[in-house]
Every structure is written in C-alpha cells, then in structure tokens.
CSV table of C-alpha atoms and ligand atoms in Angstrom, one decimal:
chain,number,residue,atom,x,y,z
A,1,UNK,CA,120.9,109.4,102.0
A,2,UNK,CA,119.3,109.8,98.3
A,3,UNK,CA,117.2,112.8,98.1
A,4,UNK,CA,113.3,112.4,97.4
A,5,UNK,CA,113.7,113.6,93.8
A,6,UNK,CA,116.5,111.1,93.1
A,7,UNK,CA,114.5,108.4,94.5
A,8,UNK,CA,111.4,109.2,92.4
A,9,UNK,CA,113.7,109.0,89.3
A,10,UNK,CA,115.6,106.1,90.5
A,11,UNK,CA,112.1,104.1,91.1
A,12,UNK,CA,110.8,104.7,87.6
A,13,UNK,CA,114.3,104.6,85.7
A,14,UNK,CA,115.0,101.2,87.9
A,15,UNK,CA,111.5,100.0,86.8
A,16,UNK,CA,112.6,100.6,83.1
A,17,UNK,CA,116.1,99.1,83.4
A,18,UNK,CA,114.4,95.8,85.0
A,19,UNK,CA,112.0,95.7,82.1
A,20,UNK,CA,114.6,96.3,79.3
A,21,UNK,CA,117.4,94.3,80.7
A,22,UNK,CA,114.9,91.4,82.0
A,23,UNK,CA,113.5,91.3,78.3
A,24,UNK,CA,116.7,90.2,76.8
A,25,UNK,CA,116.7,87.0,79.0
A,26,UNK,CA,112.9,86.2,78.8
A,27,UNK,CA,113.1,83.6,75.7
A,28,UNK,CA,116.7,82.4,76.0
A,29,UNK,CA,116.9,78.6,76.0
A,30,UNK,CA,120.0,78.4,78.1
A,31,UNK,CA,120.1,78.3,82.1
A,32,UNK,CA,120.6,82.0,83.3
A,33,UNK,CA,123.3,82.4,86.1
A,34,UNK,CA,124.2,85.9,87.8
A,35,UNK,CA,127.6,85.5,86.1
A,36,UNK,CA,125.9,85.3,82.5
A,37,UNK,CA,124.0,88.5,83.4
A,38,UNK,CA,127.1,90.1,84.6
A,39,UNK,CA,128.4,89.3,81.0
A,40,UNK,CA,125.6,90.9,79.3
A,41,UNK,CA,125.7,94.1,81.3
A,42,UNK,CA,129.7,94.1,80.9
A,43,UNK,CA,129.4,93.9,77.4
A,44,UNK,CA,126.7,96.9,77.2
A,45,UNK,CA,128.9,99.0,79.6
A,46,UNK,CA,131.8,98.7,77.0
A,47,UNK,CA,129.9,99.7,74.3
A,48,UNK,CA,130.4,102.9,72.6
A,49,UNK,CA,127.6,105.5,73.8
A,50,UNK,CA,126.0,105.7,70.2
A,51,UNK,CA,126.3,102.0,70.0
A,52,UNK,CA,124.6,101.6,73.4
A,53,UNK,CA,122.0,104.3,73.0
A,54,UNK,CA,118.2,103.1,73.2
A,55,UNK,CA,119.5,99.7,72.2
A,56,UNK,CA,117.1,98.0,74.5
A,57,UNK,CA,113.1,97.9,74.0
A,58,UNK,CA,110.9,97.9,76.5
A,59,UNK,CA,107.7,95.7,77.0
A,60,UNK,CA,104.4,95.8,78.4
A,61,UNK,CA,105.6,96.4,82.1
A,62,UNK,CA,106.9,99.9,80.7
A,63,UNK,CA,104.0,100.5,78.4
A,64,UNK,CA,101.3,100.0,81.1
A,65,UNK,CA,103.5,101.7,83.6
A,66,UNK,CA,103.6,104.9,81.5
A,67,UNK,CA,99.8,104.7,80.9
A,68,UNK,CA,99.4,104.7,84.8
A,69,UNK,CA,101.6,107.8,85.3
A,70,UNK,CA,100.4,109.9,82.5
A,71,UNK,CA,96.7,109.3,83.7
A,72,UNK,CA,97.5,110.3,87.1
A,73,UNK,CA,99.1,113.2,86.1
A,74,UNK,CA,96.7,114.7,83.8
A,75,UNK,CA,93.8,113.8,85.9
A,76,UNK,CA,95.5,114.6,89.0
A,77,UNK,CA,94.0,111.3,90.5
A,78,UNK,CA,92.4,108.1,89.3
A,79,UNK,CA,90.0,108.3,86.4
A,80,UNK,CA,89.0,104.8,85.3
A,81,UNK,CA,87.9,105.9,81.5
A,82,UNK,CA,90.8,107.9,80.9
A,83,UNK,CA,93.4,105.4,82.2
A,84,UNK,CA,91.8,102.3,80.6
A,85,UNK,CA,91.5,104.5,77.2
A,86,UNK,CA,95.3,105.1,77.7
A,87,UNK,CA,96.1,101.2,78.2
A,88,UNK,CA,94.2,100.1,75.3
A,89,UNK,CA,95.1,102.5,72.6
A,90,UNK,CA,98.7,102.1,73.3
A,91,UNK,CA,98.4,98.4,73.2
A,92,UNK,CA,96.4,98.8,69.7
A,93,UNK,CA,99.4,100.9,68.0
A,94,UNK,CA,102.3,98.7,70.0
A,95,UNK,CA,104.8,96.4,68.2
A,96,UNK,CA,104.4,92.8,68.9
A,97,UNK,CA,107.8,92.6,70.8
A,98,UNK,CA,105.8,94.5,73.7
A,99,UNK,CA,104.7,91.2,74.4
A,100,UNK,CA,101.7,91.5,76.5
A,101,UNK,CA,100.3,88.7,78.7
A,102,UNK,CA,98.1,86.4,76.6
A,103,UNK,CA,94.7,87.1,78.1
A,104,UNK,CA,94.9,90.9,78.9
A,105,UNK,CA,94.2,92.1,75.3
A,106,UNK,CA,90.6,90.5,75.6
A,107,UNK,CA,90.0,93.4,78.2
A,108,UNK,CA,91.3,96.1,75.8
A,109,UNK,CA,89.1,94.9,72.9
A,110,UNK,CA,86.1,94.6,75.1
A,111,UNK,CA,86.8,98.4,76.4
A,112,UNK,CA,87.0,99.6,72.8
A,113,UNK,CA,83.9,97.7,71.7
A,114,UNK,CA,81.9,99.4,74.4
A,115,UNK,CA,83.5,102.7,73.3
A,116,UNK,CA,85.3,102.9,76.8
A,117,UNK,CA,81.8,103.2,78.3
A,118,UNK,CA,81.9,99.6,80.0
A,119,UNK,CA,85.1,99.5,82.0
A,120,UNK,CA,84.5,97.2,85.0
A,121,UNK,CA,82.7,94.2,83.5
A,122,UNK,CA,85.6,92.9,80.9
A,123,UNK,CA,88.2,92.1,83.7
A,124,UNK,CA,85.6,90.4,85.9
A,125,UNK,CA,84.9,87.9,83.2
A,126,UNK,CA,88.3,86.9,82.5
A,127,UNK,CA,89.2,83.4,83.4
A,128,UNK,CA,85.6,82.2,83.6
A,129,UNK,CA,84.7,84.9,85.9
A,130,UNK,CA,87.3,84.4,88.5
A,131,UNK,CA,89.5,87.4,87.2
A,132,UNK,CA,93.1,87.3,86.3
A,133,UNK,CA,95.7,87.0,88.9
A,134,UNK,CA,98.4,87.7,86.5
A,135,UNK,CA,101.4,90.1,87.7
A,136,UNK,CA,100.2,92.7,85.2
A,137,UNK,CA,98.9,94.6,88.1
A,138,UNK,CA,101.9,94.7,89.9
A,139,UNK,CA,104.4,95.2,87.1
A,140,UNK,CA,102.7,98.9,86.5
A,141,UNK,CA,102.0,99.8,90.1
A,142,UNK,CA,105.2,101.7,91.2
A,143,UNK,CA,103.8,105.2,90.1
A,144,UNK,CA,101.1,104.8,92.7
A,145,UNK,CA,103.4,104.8,95.4
A,146,UNK,CA,105.2,107.9,94.3
A,147,UNK,CA,101.7,109.6,93.7
A,148,UNK,CA,100.7,108.9,97.2
A,149,UNK,CA,104.1,109.6,98.8
A,150,UNK,CA,102.8,112.2,101.2
A,151,UNK,CA,99.5,110.1,102.0
A,152,UNK,CA,99.0,107.1,104.2
A,153,UNK,CA,99.2,103.5,103.4
A,154,UNK,CA,95.3,103.3,103.2
A,155,UNK,CA,95.1,105.6,100.4
A,156,UNK,CA,97.6,103.9,98.4
A,157,UNK,CA,95.8,100.8,98.9
A,158,UNK,CA,92.6,102.5,97.5
A,159,UNK,CA,94.7,103.9,94.6
A,160,UNK,CA,96.6,100.6,94.0
A,161,UNK,CA,93.3,98.6,94.2
A,162,UNK,CA,91.8,100.9,91.5
A,163,UNK,CA,94.4,100.7,89.1
A,164,UNK,CA,94.8,96.9,89.2
A,165,UNK,CA,91.1,96.4,89.0
A,166,UNK,CA,90.9,97.7,85.7
A,167,UNK,CA,92.5,94.6,84.3
A,168,UNK,CA,93.0,92.1,87.1
A,169,UNK,CA,90.2,91.3,89.6
A,170,UNK,CA,91.4,88.4,91.1
A,171,UNK,CA,91.9,88.9,94.8
A,172,UNK,CA,95.5,87.6,94.6
A,173,UNK,CA,96.3,90.0,91.7
A,174,UNK,CA,94.9,92.8,93.9
A,175,UNK,CA,96.8,91.9,97.0
A,176,UNK,CA,100.0,91.2,95.1
A,177,UNK,CA,99.8,94.7,93.2
A,178,UNK,CA,99.4,96.2,96.6
A,179,UNK,CA,102.4,94.4,98.2
A,180,UNK,CA,104.6,95.7,95.3
A,181,UNK,CA,103.3,99.1,95.6
A,182,UNK,CA,103.8,99.3,99.3
A,183,UNK,CA,107.3,98.0,99.2
A,184,UNK,CA,108.1,101.1,96.8
A,185,UNK,CA,106.3,103.4,99.2
A,186,UNK,CA,108.2,102.0,102.3
A,187,UNK,CA,111.6,102.0,100.2
A,188,UNK,CA,111.0,105.8,99.0
A,189,UNK,CA,110.9,106.7,103.1
A,190,UNK,CA,113.6,104.4,104.2
A,191,UNK,CA,117.0,105.4,105.4
A,192,UNK,CA,119.8,103.3,104.4
A,193,UNK,CA,121.9,103.7,107.6
A,194,UNK,CA,119.2,102.6,109.8
A,195,UNK,CA,117.6,100.1,107.7
A,196,UNK,CA,116.6,96.7,108.5
A,197,UNK,CA,115.4,94.3,106.0
A,198,UNK,CA,113.4,92.3,108.9
A,199,UNK,CA,111.7,95.4,109.8
A,200,UNK,CA,111.0,96.0,106.2
A,201,UNK,CA,109.3,92.6,106.0
A,202,UNK,CA,107.5,93.0,109.3
A,203,UNK,CA,105.7,96.3,108.1
A,204,UNK,CA,104.8,94.4,104.8
A,205,UNK,CA,103.5,91.5,106.9
A,206,UNK,CA,101.3,93.8,109.0
A,207,UNK,CA,99.6,95.2,106.0
A,208,UNK,CA,99.2,92.1,104.3
A,209,UNK,CA,97.7,90.1,107.5
A,210,UNK,CA,95.2,92.9,107.9
A,211,UNK,CA,93.9,92.8,104.0
A,212,UNK,CA,94.3,89.1,103.9
A,213,UNK,CA,92.3,88.5,107.0
A,214,UNK,CA,89.7,91.2,105.8
A,215,UNK,CA,89.3,89.3,102.8
A,216,UNK,CA,88.7,85.9,104.1
A,217,UNK,CA,86.6,86.9,106.9
A,218,UNK,CA,84.2,88.5,104.6
A,219,UNK,CA,81.0,86.3,104.3
A,220,UNK,CA,80.4,86.6,100.6
A,221,UNK,CA,84.1,85.4,99.9
A,222,UNK,CA,83.6,82.1,102.1
A,223,UNK,CA,82.5,80.2,99.0
A,224,UNK,CA,85.2,81.4,96.8
A,225,UNK,CA,87.5,78.2,97.0
A,226,UNK,CA,90.5,79.7,98.4
A,227,UNK,CA,91.9,77.7,101.2
A,228,UNK,CA,93.7,79.5,104.0
A,229,UNK,CA,97.1,78.9,102.5
A,230,UNK,CA,96.0,80.6,99.2
A,231,UNK,CA,93.9,83.4,101.2
A,232,UNK,CA,97.0,84.2,103.2
A,233,UNK,CA,99.7,83.4,100.5
A,234,UNK,CA,101.3,86.8,100.7
A,235,UNK,CA,101.8,86.6,104.7
A,236,UNK,CA,103.2,83.1,104.1
A,237,UNK,CA,105.6,84.1,101.6
A,238,UNK,CA,106.8,87.0,103.4
A,239,UNK,CA,107.5,84.5,106.2
A,240,UNK,CA,109.6,82.6,103.7
A,241,UNK,CA,111.5,85.7,102.8
A,242,UNK,CA,112.4,86.2,106.5
A,243,UNK,CA,113.6,82.9,107.0
A,244,UNK,CA,115.9,83.3,103.7
A,245,UNK,CA,117.1,86.5,105.1
A,246,UNK,CA,118.4,84.7,108.0
A,247,UNK,CA,120.6,82.4,105.7
A,248,UNK,CA,123.5,83.0,103.6
A,249,UNK,CA,123.2,79.8,101.3
A,250,UNK,CA,119.8,80.3,99.8
A,251,UNK,CA,120.3,78.7,96.1
A,252,UNK,CA,118.2,80.2,93.0
A,253,UNK,CA,116.4,76.6,92.9
A,254,UNK,CA,115.1,77.1,96.6
A,255,UNK,CA,114.0,80.7,95.7
A,256,UNK,CA,112.4,79.6,92.5
A,257,UNK,CA,110.7,76.5,94.5
A,258,UNK,CA,109.3,78.5,97.4
A,259,UNK,CA,108.9,82.1,96.0
A,260,UNK,CA,108.5,81.2,92.1
A,261,UNK,CA,109.3,83.1,88.9
A,262,UNK,CA,106.2,82.8,87.0
A,263,UNK,CA,103.6,85.2,85.4
A,264,UNK,CA,101.1,85.1,88.3
A,265,UNK,CA,101.4,87.7,90.9
A,266,UNK,CA,101.7,85.2,93.7
A,267,UNK,CA,104.7,83.5,92.0
A,268,UNK,CA,106.6,86.8,91.2
A,269,UNK,CA,105.8,89.7,93.5
A,270,UNK,CA,107.4,88.3,96.6
A,271,UNK,CA,110.4,87.1,94.6
A,272,UNK,CA,110.7,90.8,93.3
A,273,UNK,CA,110.7,92.0,97.0
A,274,UNK,CA,113.2,89.4,98.1
A,275,UNK,CA,115.5,90.2,95.0
A,276,UNK,CA,115.8,93.8,96.5
A,277,UNK,CA,116.2,92.6,100.1
A,278,UNK,CA,118.5,90.2,99.4
A,279,UNK,CA,120.7,92.6,97.6
A,280,UNK,CA,120.9,94.6,100.6
A,281,UNK,CA,122.2,91.8,102.7
A,282,UNK,CA,124.5,90.1,100.6
A,283,UNK,CA,127.2,92.3,99.1
A,284,UNK,CA,129.5,89.4,98.2
A,285,UNK,CA,127.8,86.8,95.9
A,286,UNK,CA,127.7,89.5,93.2
A,287,UNK,CA,131.0,91.3,93.7
A,288,UNK,CA,132.2,94.8,92.7
A,289,UNK,CA,128.5,95.9,92.0
A,290,UNK,CA,126.2,98.4,94.0
A,291,UNK,CA,123.1,97.3,95.9
A,292,UNK,CA,120.8,98.5,92.7
A,293,UNK,CA,123.1,96.7,90.1
A,294,UNK,CA,123.0,93.5,92.4
A,295,UNK,CA,119.1,93.7,92.4
A,296,UNK,CA,118.7,93.5,88.7
A,297,UNK,CA,121.4,91.1,88.2
A,298,UNK,CA,120.0,88.8,90.7
A,299,UNK,CA,116.4,89.2,89.8
A,300,UNK,CA,117.2,88.2,86.2
A,301,UNK,CA,119.5,85.4,87.5
A,302,UNK,CA,116.2,83.7,88.8
A,303,UNK,CA,115.1,83.1,85.1
A,304,UNK,CA,111.3,82.8,84.5
A,305,UNK,CA,109.5,86.0,84.1
A,306,UNK,CA,112.6,88.0,84.0
A,307,UNK,CA,111.4,91.3,82.8
A,308,UNK,CA,108.8,91.7,85.2
A,309,UNK,CA,110.6,90.3,88.4
A,310,UNK,CA,113.4,92.7,87.4
A,311,UNK,CA,111.0,95.7,86.7
A,312,UNK,CA,109.4,95.4,90.3
A,313,UNK,CA,112.7,94.5,92.0
A,314,UNK,CA,114.2,97.7,90.1
A,315,UNK,CA,111.4,100.1,91.0
A,316,UNK,CA,111.8,99.1,94.9
A,317,UNK,CA,115.6,99.2,94.5
A,318,UNK,CA,115.8,102.7,92.8
A,319,UNK,CA,113.4,104.1,95.1
A,320,UNK,CA,115.7,102.9,98.1
A,321,UNK,CA,119.0,104.0,96.4
A,322,UNK,CA,118.0,106.6,94.3
A,323,UNK,CA,119.2,107.5,90.9
A,324,UNK,CA,122.7,108.1,91.5
A,325,UNK,CA,122.9,104.5,92.1
A,326,UNK,CA,121.8,103.5,88.6
A,327,UNK,CA,125.0,103.8,86.2
A,328,UNK,CA,124.5,106.1,83.2
A,329,UNK,CA,125.7,103.3,80.7
A,330,UNK,CA,122.5,101.0,81.8
A,331,UNK,CA,120.4,104.0,81.7
A,332,UNK,CA,121.3,105.0,78.3
A,333,UNK,CA,120.5,101.7,76.7
A,334,UNK,CA,116.9,101.8,77.4
A,335,UNK,CA,114.1,102.9,75.2
A,336,UNK,CA,112.0,105.1,77.3
A,337,UNK,CA,114.6,106.9,79.4
A,338,UNK,CA,113.4,110.3,78.6
A,339,UNK,CA,109.9,109.8,79.3
A,340,UNK,CA,110.7,108.0,82.9
A,341,UNK,CA,112.9,111.0,84.0
A,342,UNK,CA,110.4,113.6,82.9
A,343,UNK,CA,107.5,111.6,84.4
A,344,UNK,CA,109.5,111.3,87.8
A,345,UNK,CA,110.0,115.2,87.7
A,346,UNK,CA,106.6,115.7,87.3
A,347,UNK,CA,105.3,113.3,89.9
A,348,UNK,CA,107.7,114.9,92.2
A,349,UNK,CA,106.7,118.3,91.4
A,350,UNK,CA,102.9,117.5,91.8
A,351,UNK,CA,103.5,115.5,95.2
A,352,UNK,CA,105.5,118.2,96.7
A,353,UNK,CA,103.2,121.1,95.7
A,354,UNK,CA,100.5,119.2,97.5
B,401,8NA,P1,97.2,88.1,81.9
B,401,8NA,O1,96.0,88.7,82.5
B,401,8NA,O2,96.8,87.7,80.5
B,401,8NA,O3,97.8,87.0,83.0
B,401,8NA,C1,99.2,86.5,82.4
B,401,8NA,C2,98.9,84.9,82.5
B,401,8NA,O4,98.7,84.5,84.0
B,401,8NA,C3,97.5,84.4,81.8
B,401,8NA,O5,97.9,84.3,80.5
B,401,8NA,C4,97.6,83.0,82.6
B,401,8NA,O6,98.7,82.0,82.3
B,401,8NA,C5,97.7,83.2,83.9
B,401,8NA,N1,96.6,83.6,84.9
B,401,8NA,C6,96.1,84.7,85.1
B,401,8NA,N2,95.0,84.7,86.1
B,401,8NA,C7,94.8,83.3,85.9
B,401,8NA,C8,93.7,82.6,86.4
B,401,8NA,N3,92.4,83.1,87.3
B,401,8NA,N4,93.6,81.3,86.3
B,401,8NA,C9,94.4,80.7,85.6
B,401,8NA,N5,95.5,81.2,84.9
B,401,8NA,C10,95.6,82.7,85.2
B,401,8NA,O7,98.4,89.3,81.6
B,401,8NA,P2,99.3,90.1,82.7
B,401,8NA,O8,99.0,91.5,82.1
B,401,8NA,O9,98.8,89.6,84.1
B,401,8NA,O10,100.5,89.4,82.1
B,401,8NA,C11,101.8,90.1,82.7
B,401,8NA,C12,102.9,89.3,82.0
B,401,8NA,O11,102.7,89.0,80.9
B,401,8NA,C13,104.1,89.9,82.4
B,401,8NA,O12,105.1,89.0,82.7
B,401,8NA,C14,104.5,90.5,81.0
B,401,8NA,O13,105.8,90.7,80.8
B,401,8NA,C15,103.8,89.4,80.2
B,401,8NA,N6,104.6,88.3,79.5
B,401,8NA,C16,105.1,87.3,80.1
B,401,8NA,C17,106.0,86.5,79.5
B,401,8NA,C18,106.5,85.1,80.1
B,401,8NA,O14,106.5,84.2,80.0
B,401,8NA,N7,107.4,85.6,81.1
B,401,8NA,C19,105.9,86.5,77.8
B,401,8NA,C20,105.3,87.2,77.4
B,401,8NA,C21,104.4,88.4,78.2
B,402,MG,MG1,114.7,80.9,80.1
B,403,MG,MG1,106.9,92.5,79.8
B,404,MG,MG1,106.9,89.6,81.8
C-alpha cells in the first residue's frame, strides 16, 4: 500500500499530469481514442530526457490549484482575501495559453478594482446572478482534501465550499467541487487490496444525498428553478456510474451521453470520478499500463474538456496509487513538477504535525 507521503505527491503530480497531457488534446480537430492517447504518451516516453523536460505547459487548472495550496499553507487555513489575491495576480501575468474559462476573469478584474476588499459579490453576480457552475471549482480543489486529511468530511465540505465560492457560487459548482474533493479524500485513505469501487460510490452517494437534500429542502431555495433531477444531479450521476461499473461494454459515446465531457461541473466531475473507478476495474482495454496510466489515458480519450477531466481524475488516481505509480518520464514532461513535489511535501508535513 502506498505510503501517505507518496499519496500526497501522487495526488498533486497526478493533477499536474492530467492538466499538461490533457491540454495537448483540448483543441484537436480529430476524434480522440485511447490508442491515439497511447501513441502520444509513447512518443513522449521515447524522447531523450533533455527533450522531454518541461515540454508540456500547464493551464488554468494547475495555476489555480497552486494558488489554493500556497494560500492554505501560508495562512494555515482559508483566508479569502489572500487566496483571491493569489488567483487574480497570477492570472494577470499568465500567458494566454493558460486558457482560463471565459467568464471567470471578470471576477478577478472586479476584485482588483475593489483593491481586494470586495471578494464575495463579483462571483455572485456572474451569469445574471445565478453564479458559475463551471468546473473551475472542482479542477483546483484536490489540495483541500490533502489539507483536511486528518479532519472530518464535514471540515472538508466547509473548506471546499469556501474555496469554490470565491469564483463559483452556483449550487452545482459548489456540490461538484465537493464531490471531487471527497473523492480525493477517500482515495487517500483507501487500501488497494480491500478496495471496492461500489463501496466508494456508495460513500460518495451518502454524502451527496445529504447535501443535495439539505439544499433542496431549504425554503429559500424552493424558487430557484432547479427541478429535482437538477438539484439531485450528482446523486443521479453516481447511480449511472454504479450501473456502468456493472458492465464491461460501456462505450465512450455512452459515457459522454450520460455523464458528459463539458466545462460545467455537472458534465465533467462525475466523469472524472468514473474515469478513475473504471481504471481500477478494467485492466484489459488499455493493456500494459498501470492503474494511474490507464486513468489518464482513458480520461483524455473521452474528448471534450480533456485537461480538466484528466486533472481531476489524475488527482484521485495519484492519491490512490501513490507517486510511485506515475512514470518518471511522464513527470519530467510537465512544467510545474518541482512546485507540485515541494507543495505536496509541505502539505504532508503540515498535516502530520497537526
Ligand atoms: P467559468 O466560470 O467562466 O465557466 C466556464 C463556462 O461554463 C462558461 O464560460 C459558461 O459557458 C459555462 N457556465 C458556467 N456557469 C454557467 C451558468 N450559470 N449559466 C450558463 N453557463 C454557465 O470558468 P471556469 O473556471 O469554471 O472554467 C473552467 C474551464 O475553463 C476548464 O475547463 C478550464 O480548463 C477552462 N477552459 C476550458 C476549455 C474547453 O473548452 N475545454 C477551453 C479553455 C479553457
Ligand atoms: Mg476535440
Ligand atoms: Mg485548463
Ligand atoms: Mg479545461
């Protein structure tokens, strides 16, 4: 069983690899298949180390995750002004290829205009005051699961909500980020030899049912126009995942139709969770690759928002199988590897000293 320190490194490096590898496929005009992704990684693996080194850039997914980590470590917990300032100031100097979501920069600019005094309002006013449900909450949330490793899932929920609401206040964005955070949190604790994918889904279902019920039962939310399918969408998607895990023949088309591969939380976060769980179960469709490698290859093969689905799946898979499951040749390709390694160590030290 991978040691905890290795799982911390695995989760952050796994997230980085998902983003860097996935970003290479984001705007490809051709249909993506697992064998095309395998061809891509094989070319990288065969490159000379000096050609490989930092040859793949990271995007907004990593840039914002680093902002979360730095702020949590520096402030020893959540500090909204500090985290917001880090998000925005990074964005203002980042090259265009970091490709942020199309609306979230409006939040950064509003914060800056207020000299980082008015943090809450800009996110709430997004999308005609419904708030964003983009997957930008989930893509950066893995460090919250590491940070609360020795605490309760309720503490994780509190922290995940605060980090997410800085930019994403739609309930589907908030619940989605928690689903991703809880998946990493559970994966960090899971033992491979006794692991049951169904039990993992049941644990997630219990949490999501509680919070989705709580939201829809609250009087002030009754007029928010979310029908019961929408307000319980994560519970519903977790049921779909369970039914997929019972079958060996689920095609990529069916996964995309039922779970999605888009930029919204609801159409990408359950997909990332499934990419990990399927890779635990199915050791044959992508042969000669370990579970971590299968997760990344499969997540990207689903096309669509490839960097973000792979970054979320990679964070879960790395937490489960640990850093030793991630090929060194893959790690070396990524810009940002040193930071991910160092931060994972600092988070591990912080958590174990508590
Ligand atoms: P965001 O808050 O701008 O949301 C992303 C998108 O989600 C928006 O542009 C909208 O299309 C849609 N959206 C969110 N909330 C609503 C709503 N209430 N009503 C209608 N539409 C809504 O940014 P974010 O940080 O959530 O975005 C993260 C994603 O953008 C990640 O995939 C990241 O990698 C990046 N990105 C994705 C792509 C892609 O097409 N795959 C391309 C470039 C950047
Ligand atoms: Mg494409
Ligand atoms: Mg991105
Ligand atoms: Mg993306």
